[in-house]
PDB file of C-alpha atoms and ligand atoms in Angstrom:
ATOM      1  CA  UNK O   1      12.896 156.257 -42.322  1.00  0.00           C
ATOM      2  CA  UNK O   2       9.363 155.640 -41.403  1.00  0.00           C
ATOM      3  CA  UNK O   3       6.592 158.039 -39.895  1.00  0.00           C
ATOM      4  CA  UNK O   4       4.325 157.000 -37.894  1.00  0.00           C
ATOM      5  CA  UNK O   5       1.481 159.786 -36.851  1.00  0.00           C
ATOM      6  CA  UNK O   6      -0.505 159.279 -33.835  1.00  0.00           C
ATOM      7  CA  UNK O   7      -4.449 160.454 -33.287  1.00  0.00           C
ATOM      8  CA  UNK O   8      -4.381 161.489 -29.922  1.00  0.00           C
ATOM      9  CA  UNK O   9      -8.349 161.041 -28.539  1.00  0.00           C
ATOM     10  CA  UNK O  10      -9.094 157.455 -28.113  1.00  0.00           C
ATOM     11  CA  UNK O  11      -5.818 156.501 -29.772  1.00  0.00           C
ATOM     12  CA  UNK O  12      -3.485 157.760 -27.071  1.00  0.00           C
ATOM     13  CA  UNK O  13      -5.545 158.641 -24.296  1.00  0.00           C
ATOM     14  CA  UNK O  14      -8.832 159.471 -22.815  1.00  0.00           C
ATOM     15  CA  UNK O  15      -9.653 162.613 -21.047  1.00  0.00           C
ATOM     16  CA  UNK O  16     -13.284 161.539 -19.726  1.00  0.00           C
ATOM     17  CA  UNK O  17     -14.681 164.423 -21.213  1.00  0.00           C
ATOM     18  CA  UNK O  18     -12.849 167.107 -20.523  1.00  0.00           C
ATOM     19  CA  UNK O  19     -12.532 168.541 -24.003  1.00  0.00           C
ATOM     20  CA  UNK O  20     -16.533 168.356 -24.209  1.00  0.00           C
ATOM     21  CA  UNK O  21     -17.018 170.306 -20.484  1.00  0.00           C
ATOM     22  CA  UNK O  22     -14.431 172.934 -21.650  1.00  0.00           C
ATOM     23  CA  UNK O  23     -15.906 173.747 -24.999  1.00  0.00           C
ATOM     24  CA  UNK O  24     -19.553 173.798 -23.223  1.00  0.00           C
ATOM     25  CA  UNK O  25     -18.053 176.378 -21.131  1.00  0.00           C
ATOM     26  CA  UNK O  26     -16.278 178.683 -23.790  1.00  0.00           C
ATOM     27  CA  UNK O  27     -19.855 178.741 -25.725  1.00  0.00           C
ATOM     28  CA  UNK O  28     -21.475 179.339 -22.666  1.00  0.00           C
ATOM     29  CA  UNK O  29     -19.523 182.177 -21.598  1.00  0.00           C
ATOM     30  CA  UNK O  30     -19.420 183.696 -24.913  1.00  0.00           C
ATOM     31  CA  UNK O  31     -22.653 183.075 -26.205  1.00  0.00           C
ATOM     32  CA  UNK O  32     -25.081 182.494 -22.994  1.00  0.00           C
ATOM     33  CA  UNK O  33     -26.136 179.068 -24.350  1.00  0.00           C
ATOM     34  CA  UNK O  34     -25.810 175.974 -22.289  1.00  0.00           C
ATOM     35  CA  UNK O  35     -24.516 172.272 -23.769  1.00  0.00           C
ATOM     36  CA  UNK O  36     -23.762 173.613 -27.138  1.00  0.00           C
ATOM     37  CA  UNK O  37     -21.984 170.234 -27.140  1.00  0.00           C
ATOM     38  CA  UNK O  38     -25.201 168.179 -27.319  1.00  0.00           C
ATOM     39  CA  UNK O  39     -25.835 165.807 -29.521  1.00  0.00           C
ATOM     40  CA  UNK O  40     -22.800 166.419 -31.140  1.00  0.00           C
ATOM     41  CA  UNK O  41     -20.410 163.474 -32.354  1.00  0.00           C
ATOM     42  CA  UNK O  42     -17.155 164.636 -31.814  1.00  0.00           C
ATOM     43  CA  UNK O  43     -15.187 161.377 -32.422  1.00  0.00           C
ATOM     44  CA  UNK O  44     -13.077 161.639 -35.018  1.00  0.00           C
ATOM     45  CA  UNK O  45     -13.895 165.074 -35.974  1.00  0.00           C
ATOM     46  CA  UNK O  46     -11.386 168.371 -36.307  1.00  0.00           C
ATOM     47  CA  UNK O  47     -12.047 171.097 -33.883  1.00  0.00           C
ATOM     48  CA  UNK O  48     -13.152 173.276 -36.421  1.00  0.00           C
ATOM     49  CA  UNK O  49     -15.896 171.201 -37.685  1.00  0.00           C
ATOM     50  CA  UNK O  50     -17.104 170.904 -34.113  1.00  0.00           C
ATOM     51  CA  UNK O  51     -17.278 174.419 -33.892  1.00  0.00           C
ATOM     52  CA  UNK O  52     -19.492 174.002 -36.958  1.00  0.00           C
ATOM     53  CA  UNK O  53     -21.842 172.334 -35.453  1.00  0.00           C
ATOM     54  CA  UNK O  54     -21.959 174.072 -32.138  1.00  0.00           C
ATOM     55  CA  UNK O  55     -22.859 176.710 -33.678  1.00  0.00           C
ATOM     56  CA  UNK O  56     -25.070 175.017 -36.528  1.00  0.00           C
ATOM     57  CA  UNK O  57     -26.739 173.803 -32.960  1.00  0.00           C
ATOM     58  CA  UNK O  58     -26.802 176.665 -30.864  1.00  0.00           C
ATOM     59  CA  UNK O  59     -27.088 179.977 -33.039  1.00  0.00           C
ATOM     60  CA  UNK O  60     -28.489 178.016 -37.104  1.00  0.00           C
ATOM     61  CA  UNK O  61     -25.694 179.869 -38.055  1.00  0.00           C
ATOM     62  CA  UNK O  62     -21.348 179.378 -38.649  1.00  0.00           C
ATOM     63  CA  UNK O  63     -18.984 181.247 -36.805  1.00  0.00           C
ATOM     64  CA  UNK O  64     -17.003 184.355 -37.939  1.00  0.00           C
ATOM     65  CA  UNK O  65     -13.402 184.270 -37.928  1.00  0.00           C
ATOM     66  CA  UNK O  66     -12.997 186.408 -34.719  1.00  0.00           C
ATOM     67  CA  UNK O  67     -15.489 184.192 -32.934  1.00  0.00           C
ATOM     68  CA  UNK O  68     -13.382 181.423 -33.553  1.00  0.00           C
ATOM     69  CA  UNK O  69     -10.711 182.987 -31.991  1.00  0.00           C
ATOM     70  CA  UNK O  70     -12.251 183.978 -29.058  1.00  0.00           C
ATOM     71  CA  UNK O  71     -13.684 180.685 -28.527  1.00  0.00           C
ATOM     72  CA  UNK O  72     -10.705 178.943 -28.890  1.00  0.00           C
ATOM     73  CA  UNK O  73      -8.763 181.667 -26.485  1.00  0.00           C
ATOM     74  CA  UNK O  74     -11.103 180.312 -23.959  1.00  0.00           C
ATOM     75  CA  UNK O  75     -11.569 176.984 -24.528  1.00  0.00           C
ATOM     76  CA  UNK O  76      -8.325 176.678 -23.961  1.00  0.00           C
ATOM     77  CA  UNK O  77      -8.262 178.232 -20.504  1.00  0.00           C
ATOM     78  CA  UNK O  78     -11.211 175.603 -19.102  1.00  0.00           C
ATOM     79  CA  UNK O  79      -9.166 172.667 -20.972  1.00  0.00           C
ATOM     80  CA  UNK O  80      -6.085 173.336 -18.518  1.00  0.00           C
ATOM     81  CA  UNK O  81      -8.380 173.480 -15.745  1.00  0.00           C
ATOM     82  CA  UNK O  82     -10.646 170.373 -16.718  1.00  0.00           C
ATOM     83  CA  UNK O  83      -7.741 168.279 -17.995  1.00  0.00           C
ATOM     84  CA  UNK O  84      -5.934 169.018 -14.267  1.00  0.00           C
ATOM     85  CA  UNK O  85      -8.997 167.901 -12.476  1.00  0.00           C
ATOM     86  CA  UNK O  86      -9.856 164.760 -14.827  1.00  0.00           C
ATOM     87  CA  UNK O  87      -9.205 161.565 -14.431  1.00  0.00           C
ATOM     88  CA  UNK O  88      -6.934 160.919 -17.663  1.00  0.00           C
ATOM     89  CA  UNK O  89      -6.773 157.207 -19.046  1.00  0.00           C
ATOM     90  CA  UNK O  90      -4.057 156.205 -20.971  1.00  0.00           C
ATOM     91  CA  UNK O  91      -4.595 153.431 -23.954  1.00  0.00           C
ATOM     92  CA  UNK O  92      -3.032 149.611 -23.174  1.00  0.00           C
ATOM     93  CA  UNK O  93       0.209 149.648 -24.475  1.00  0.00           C
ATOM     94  CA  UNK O  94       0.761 152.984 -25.576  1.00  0.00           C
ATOM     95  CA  UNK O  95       3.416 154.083 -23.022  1.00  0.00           C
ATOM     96  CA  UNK O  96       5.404 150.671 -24.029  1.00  0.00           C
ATOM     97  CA  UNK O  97       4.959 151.307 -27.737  1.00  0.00           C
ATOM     98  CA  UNK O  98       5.760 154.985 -27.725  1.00  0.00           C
ATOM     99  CA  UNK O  99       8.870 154.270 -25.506  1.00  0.00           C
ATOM    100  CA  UNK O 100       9.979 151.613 -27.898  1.00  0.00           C
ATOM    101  CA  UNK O 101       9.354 153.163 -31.018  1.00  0.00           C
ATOM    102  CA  UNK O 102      11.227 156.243 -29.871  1.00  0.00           C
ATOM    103  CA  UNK O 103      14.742 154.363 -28.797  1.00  0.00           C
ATOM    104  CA  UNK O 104      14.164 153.450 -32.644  1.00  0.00           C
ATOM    105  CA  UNK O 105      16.538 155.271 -35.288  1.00  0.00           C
ATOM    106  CA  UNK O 106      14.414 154.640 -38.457  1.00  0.00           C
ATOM    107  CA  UNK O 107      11.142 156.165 -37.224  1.00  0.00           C
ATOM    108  CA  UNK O 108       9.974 159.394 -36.239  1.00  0.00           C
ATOM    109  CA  UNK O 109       7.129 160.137 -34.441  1.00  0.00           C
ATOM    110  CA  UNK O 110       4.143 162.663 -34.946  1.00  0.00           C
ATOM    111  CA  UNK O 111       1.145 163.516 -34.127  1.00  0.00           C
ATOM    112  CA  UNK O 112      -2.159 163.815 -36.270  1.00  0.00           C
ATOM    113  CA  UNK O 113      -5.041 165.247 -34.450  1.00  0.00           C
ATOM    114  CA  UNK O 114      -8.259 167.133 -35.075  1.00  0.00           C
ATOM    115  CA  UNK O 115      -7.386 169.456 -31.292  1.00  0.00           C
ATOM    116  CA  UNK O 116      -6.390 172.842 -32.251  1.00  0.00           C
ATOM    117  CA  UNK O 117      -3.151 172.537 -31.296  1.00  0.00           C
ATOM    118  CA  UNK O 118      -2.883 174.033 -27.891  1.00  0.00           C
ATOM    119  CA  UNK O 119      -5.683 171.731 -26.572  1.00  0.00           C
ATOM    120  CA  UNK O 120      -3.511 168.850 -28.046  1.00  0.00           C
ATOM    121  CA  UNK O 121      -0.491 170.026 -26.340  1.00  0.00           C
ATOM    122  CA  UNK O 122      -2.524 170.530 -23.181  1.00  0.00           C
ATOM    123  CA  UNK O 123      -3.642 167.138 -23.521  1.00  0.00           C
ATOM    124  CA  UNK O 124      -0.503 165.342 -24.248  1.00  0.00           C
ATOM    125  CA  UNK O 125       1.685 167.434 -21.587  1.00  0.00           C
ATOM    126  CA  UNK O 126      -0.315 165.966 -18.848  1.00  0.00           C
ATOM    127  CA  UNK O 127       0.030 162.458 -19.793  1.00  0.00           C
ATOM    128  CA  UNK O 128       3.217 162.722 -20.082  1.00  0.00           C
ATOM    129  CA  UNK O 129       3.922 161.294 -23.342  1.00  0.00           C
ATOM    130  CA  UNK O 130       4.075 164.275 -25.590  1.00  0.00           C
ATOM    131  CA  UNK O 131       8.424 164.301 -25.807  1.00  0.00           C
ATOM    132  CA  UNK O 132       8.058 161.096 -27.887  1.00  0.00           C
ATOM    133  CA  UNK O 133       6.722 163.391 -30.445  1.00  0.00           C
ATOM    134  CA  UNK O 134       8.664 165.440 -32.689  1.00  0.00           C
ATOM    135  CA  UNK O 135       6.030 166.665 -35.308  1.00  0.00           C
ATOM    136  CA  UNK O 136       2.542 167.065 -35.504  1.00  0.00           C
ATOM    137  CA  UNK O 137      -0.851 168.141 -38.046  1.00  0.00           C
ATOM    138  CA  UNK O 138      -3.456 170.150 -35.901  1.00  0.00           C
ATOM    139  CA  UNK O 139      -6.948 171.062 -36.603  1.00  0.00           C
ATOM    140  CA  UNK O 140      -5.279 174.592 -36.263  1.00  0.00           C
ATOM    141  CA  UNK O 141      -4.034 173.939 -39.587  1.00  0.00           C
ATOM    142  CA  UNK O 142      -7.401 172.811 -41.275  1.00  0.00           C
ATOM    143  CA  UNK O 143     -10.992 171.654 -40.530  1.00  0.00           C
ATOM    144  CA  UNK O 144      -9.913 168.732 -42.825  1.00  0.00           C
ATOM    145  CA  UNK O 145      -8.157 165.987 -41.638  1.00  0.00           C
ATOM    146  CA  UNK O 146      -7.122 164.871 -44.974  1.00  0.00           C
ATOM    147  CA  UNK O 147      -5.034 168.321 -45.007  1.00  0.00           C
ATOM    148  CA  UNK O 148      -3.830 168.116 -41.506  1.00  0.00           C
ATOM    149  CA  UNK O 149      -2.635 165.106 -41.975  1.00  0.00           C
ATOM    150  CA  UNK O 150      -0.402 166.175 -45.454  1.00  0.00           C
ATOM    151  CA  UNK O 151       0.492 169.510 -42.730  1.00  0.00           C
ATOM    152  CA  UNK O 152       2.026 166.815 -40.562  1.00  0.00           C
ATOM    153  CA  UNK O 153       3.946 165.134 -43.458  1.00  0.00           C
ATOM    154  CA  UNK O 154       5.145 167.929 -44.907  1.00  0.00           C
ATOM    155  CA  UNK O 155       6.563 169.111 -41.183  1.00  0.00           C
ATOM    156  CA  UNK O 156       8.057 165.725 -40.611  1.00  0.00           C
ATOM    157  CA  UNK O 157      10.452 166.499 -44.344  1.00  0.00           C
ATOM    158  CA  UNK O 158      11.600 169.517 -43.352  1.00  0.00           C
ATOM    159  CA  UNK O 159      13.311 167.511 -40.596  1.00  0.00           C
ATOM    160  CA  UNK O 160      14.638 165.115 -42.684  1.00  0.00           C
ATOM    161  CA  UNK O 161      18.366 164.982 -44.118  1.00  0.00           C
ATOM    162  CA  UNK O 162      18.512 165.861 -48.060  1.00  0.00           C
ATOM    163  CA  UNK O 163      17.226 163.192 -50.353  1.00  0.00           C
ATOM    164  CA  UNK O 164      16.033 161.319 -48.137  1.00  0.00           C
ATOM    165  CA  UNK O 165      12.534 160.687 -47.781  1.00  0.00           C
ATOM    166  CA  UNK O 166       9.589 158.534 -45.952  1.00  0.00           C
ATOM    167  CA  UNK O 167       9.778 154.779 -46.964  1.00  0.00           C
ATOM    168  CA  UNK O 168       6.619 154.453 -45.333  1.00  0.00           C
ATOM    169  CA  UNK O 169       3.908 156.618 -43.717  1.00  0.00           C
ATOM    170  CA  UNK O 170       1.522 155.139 -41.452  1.00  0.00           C
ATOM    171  CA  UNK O 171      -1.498 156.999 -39.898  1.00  0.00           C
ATOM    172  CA  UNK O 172      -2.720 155.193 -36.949  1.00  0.00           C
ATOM    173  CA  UNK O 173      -6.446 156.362 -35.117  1.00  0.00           C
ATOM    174  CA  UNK O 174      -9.764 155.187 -33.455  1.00  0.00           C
ATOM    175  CA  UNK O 175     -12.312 156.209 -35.819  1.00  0.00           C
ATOM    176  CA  UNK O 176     -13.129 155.899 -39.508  1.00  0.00           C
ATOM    177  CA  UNK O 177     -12.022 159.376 -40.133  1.00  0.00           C
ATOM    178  CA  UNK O 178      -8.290 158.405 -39.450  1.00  0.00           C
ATOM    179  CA  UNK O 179      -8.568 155.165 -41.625  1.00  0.00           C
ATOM    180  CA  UNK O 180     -10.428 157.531 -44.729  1.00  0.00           C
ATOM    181  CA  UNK O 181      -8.350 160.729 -44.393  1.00  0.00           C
ATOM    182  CA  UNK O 182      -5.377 158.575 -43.614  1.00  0.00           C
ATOM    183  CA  UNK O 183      -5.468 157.064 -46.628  1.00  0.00           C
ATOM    184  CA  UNK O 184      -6.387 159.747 -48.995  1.00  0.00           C
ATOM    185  CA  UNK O 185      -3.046 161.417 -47.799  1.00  0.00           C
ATOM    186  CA  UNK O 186      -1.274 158.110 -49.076  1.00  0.00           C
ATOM    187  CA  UNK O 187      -0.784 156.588 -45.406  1.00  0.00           C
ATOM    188  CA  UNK O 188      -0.683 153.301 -44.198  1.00  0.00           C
ATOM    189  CA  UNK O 189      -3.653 152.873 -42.264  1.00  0.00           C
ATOM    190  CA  UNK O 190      -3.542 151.513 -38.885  1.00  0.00           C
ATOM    191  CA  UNK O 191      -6.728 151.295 -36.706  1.00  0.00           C
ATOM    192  CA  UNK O 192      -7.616 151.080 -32.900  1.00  0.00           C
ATOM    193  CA  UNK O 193     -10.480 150.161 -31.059  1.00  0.00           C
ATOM    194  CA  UNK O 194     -10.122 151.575 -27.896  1.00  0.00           C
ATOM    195  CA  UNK O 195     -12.412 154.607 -28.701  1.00  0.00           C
ATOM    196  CA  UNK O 196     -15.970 154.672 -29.297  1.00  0.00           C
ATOM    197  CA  UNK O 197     -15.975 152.392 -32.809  1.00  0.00           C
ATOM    198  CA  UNK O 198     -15.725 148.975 -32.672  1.00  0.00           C
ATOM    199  CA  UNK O 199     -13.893 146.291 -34.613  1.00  0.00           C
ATOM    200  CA  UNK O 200     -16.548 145.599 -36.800  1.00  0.00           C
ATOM    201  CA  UNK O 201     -17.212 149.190 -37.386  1.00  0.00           C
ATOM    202  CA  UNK O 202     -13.366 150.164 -38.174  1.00  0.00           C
ATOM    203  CA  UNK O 203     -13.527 146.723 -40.308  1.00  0.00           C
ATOM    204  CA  UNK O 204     -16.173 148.091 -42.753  1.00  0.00           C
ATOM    205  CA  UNK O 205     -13.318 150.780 -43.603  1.00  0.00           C
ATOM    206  CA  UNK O 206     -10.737 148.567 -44.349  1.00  0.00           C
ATOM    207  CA  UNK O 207      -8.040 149.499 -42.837  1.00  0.00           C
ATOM    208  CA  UNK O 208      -4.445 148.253 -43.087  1.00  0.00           C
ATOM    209  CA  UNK O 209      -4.306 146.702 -39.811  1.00  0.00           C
ATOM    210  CA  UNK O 210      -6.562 146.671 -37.194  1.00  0.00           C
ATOM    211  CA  UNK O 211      -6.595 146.028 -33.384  1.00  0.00           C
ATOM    212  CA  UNK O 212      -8.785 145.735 -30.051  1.00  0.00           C
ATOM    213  CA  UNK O 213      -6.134 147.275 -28.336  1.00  0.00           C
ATOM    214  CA  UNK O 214      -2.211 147.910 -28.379  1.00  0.00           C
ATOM    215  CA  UNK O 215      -1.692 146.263 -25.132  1.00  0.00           C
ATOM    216  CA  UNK O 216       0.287 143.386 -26.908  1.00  0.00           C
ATOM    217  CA  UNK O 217       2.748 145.994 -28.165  1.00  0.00           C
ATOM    218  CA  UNK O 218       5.273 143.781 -29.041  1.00  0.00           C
ATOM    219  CA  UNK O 219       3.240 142.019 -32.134  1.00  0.00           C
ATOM    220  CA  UNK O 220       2.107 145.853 -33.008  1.00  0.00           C
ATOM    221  CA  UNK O 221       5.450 146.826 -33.774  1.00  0.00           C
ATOM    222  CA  UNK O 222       5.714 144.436 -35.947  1.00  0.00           C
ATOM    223  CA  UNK O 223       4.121 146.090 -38.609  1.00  0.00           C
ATOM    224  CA  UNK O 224       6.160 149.151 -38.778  1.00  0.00           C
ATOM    225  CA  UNK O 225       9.481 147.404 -38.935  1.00  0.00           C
TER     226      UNK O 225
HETATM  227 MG1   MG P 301      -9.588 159.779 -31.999  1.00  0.00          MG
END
């Protein structure tokens, strides 16, 4: 059996800023400030460590436990209503490959994200792909993505049948921070330029594989048989 865990942002999907207007809008509400998000590279990173910065940004300070929640509680709340109004973009390929994979018996599929995991449900839900996945790591589990990644693992075991276990493990994302924390949890590392890095930028990383784009999903399977 093989697992193959999925970034969503840039990897799956594109929301055209969606996730950006709705957490500009749960730190506005809260806090009175406008476009915490500014200047604020979320590629790549957890939702917790955004947060970090927004406030880092915003307040010079980090947020308290119950601030997270609160923000969270209504971030969520503008990401329904910004993901229904966006226009969502779905990667070349992906539909193809996840339909594919999924008729498959010796893979499973799962999800490895830095959304909290309600915004990644929200996010999946409307593009209609999220019943090819059975497990997932959220950044509701940690502000690392090393950790949510292991999360994710450890999730996809439970499901398996006694002694058996992962042959291989393959973490496939858009940004540097999939190829690094992919590979310090012991993944194969599989990387996609269809977000905001390039090839030559994912290159420098060295990931296991690397493509433009998965729109020629039939060679990209390849590598996970
Ligand atoms: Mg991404």
């Amino acid at each position: 059996m093989k697992l193959l865990l999925f970034d969503i942002d840039g990897t799956i999907l594109l929301t055209d800023g969606a996730g950006t207007r709705a957490a500009n809008r749960a730190f506005e509400k809260i806090h009175g400030l406008r476009d915490a998000m500014k200047g604020i590279d979320a590629a790549g990173k957890t939702d917790p460590l955004i947060l970090s910065e927004m406030y880092g940004n915003g307040l010079s300070r980090d947020y308290t436990d119950g601030e997270a929640r609160e923000l969270y509680r209504e971030y969520v709340l503008f990401l329904e209503e910004e993901v229904e109004n966006c226009r969502i973009e779905i990667m070349p390929g992906i539909p193809y490959l996840l339909e594919s994979l999924s008729s498959r018996t010796d893979v499973m599929l799962g999800i490895a994200t830095g959304n909290i995991e309600r915004g990644a449900r929200i996010k999946l839900r409307k593009s209609g792909l999220d019943s090819h996945f059975s497990v997932g790591g959220f950044g509701s589990d940690s502000g690392s993505r090393e950790a949510l990644i292991r999360v994710a693992i450890e999730r996809a075991k439970i499901r398996l049948r006694d002694s058996e276990d992962f042959e291989k493990i393959y973490v496939i994302g858009d940004t540097p921070h999939d190829i690094v924390h992919g590979r310090a949890a012991g993944a194969v590392t599989v990387a996609v330029a269809t977000g905001r890095y390039s090839l030559t930028e994912l290159l420098e990383h060295r990931p296991d594989y690397l493509f433009e784009h998965l729109a020629d999903y039939e060679n990209v399977i390849r590598i996970f048989d």
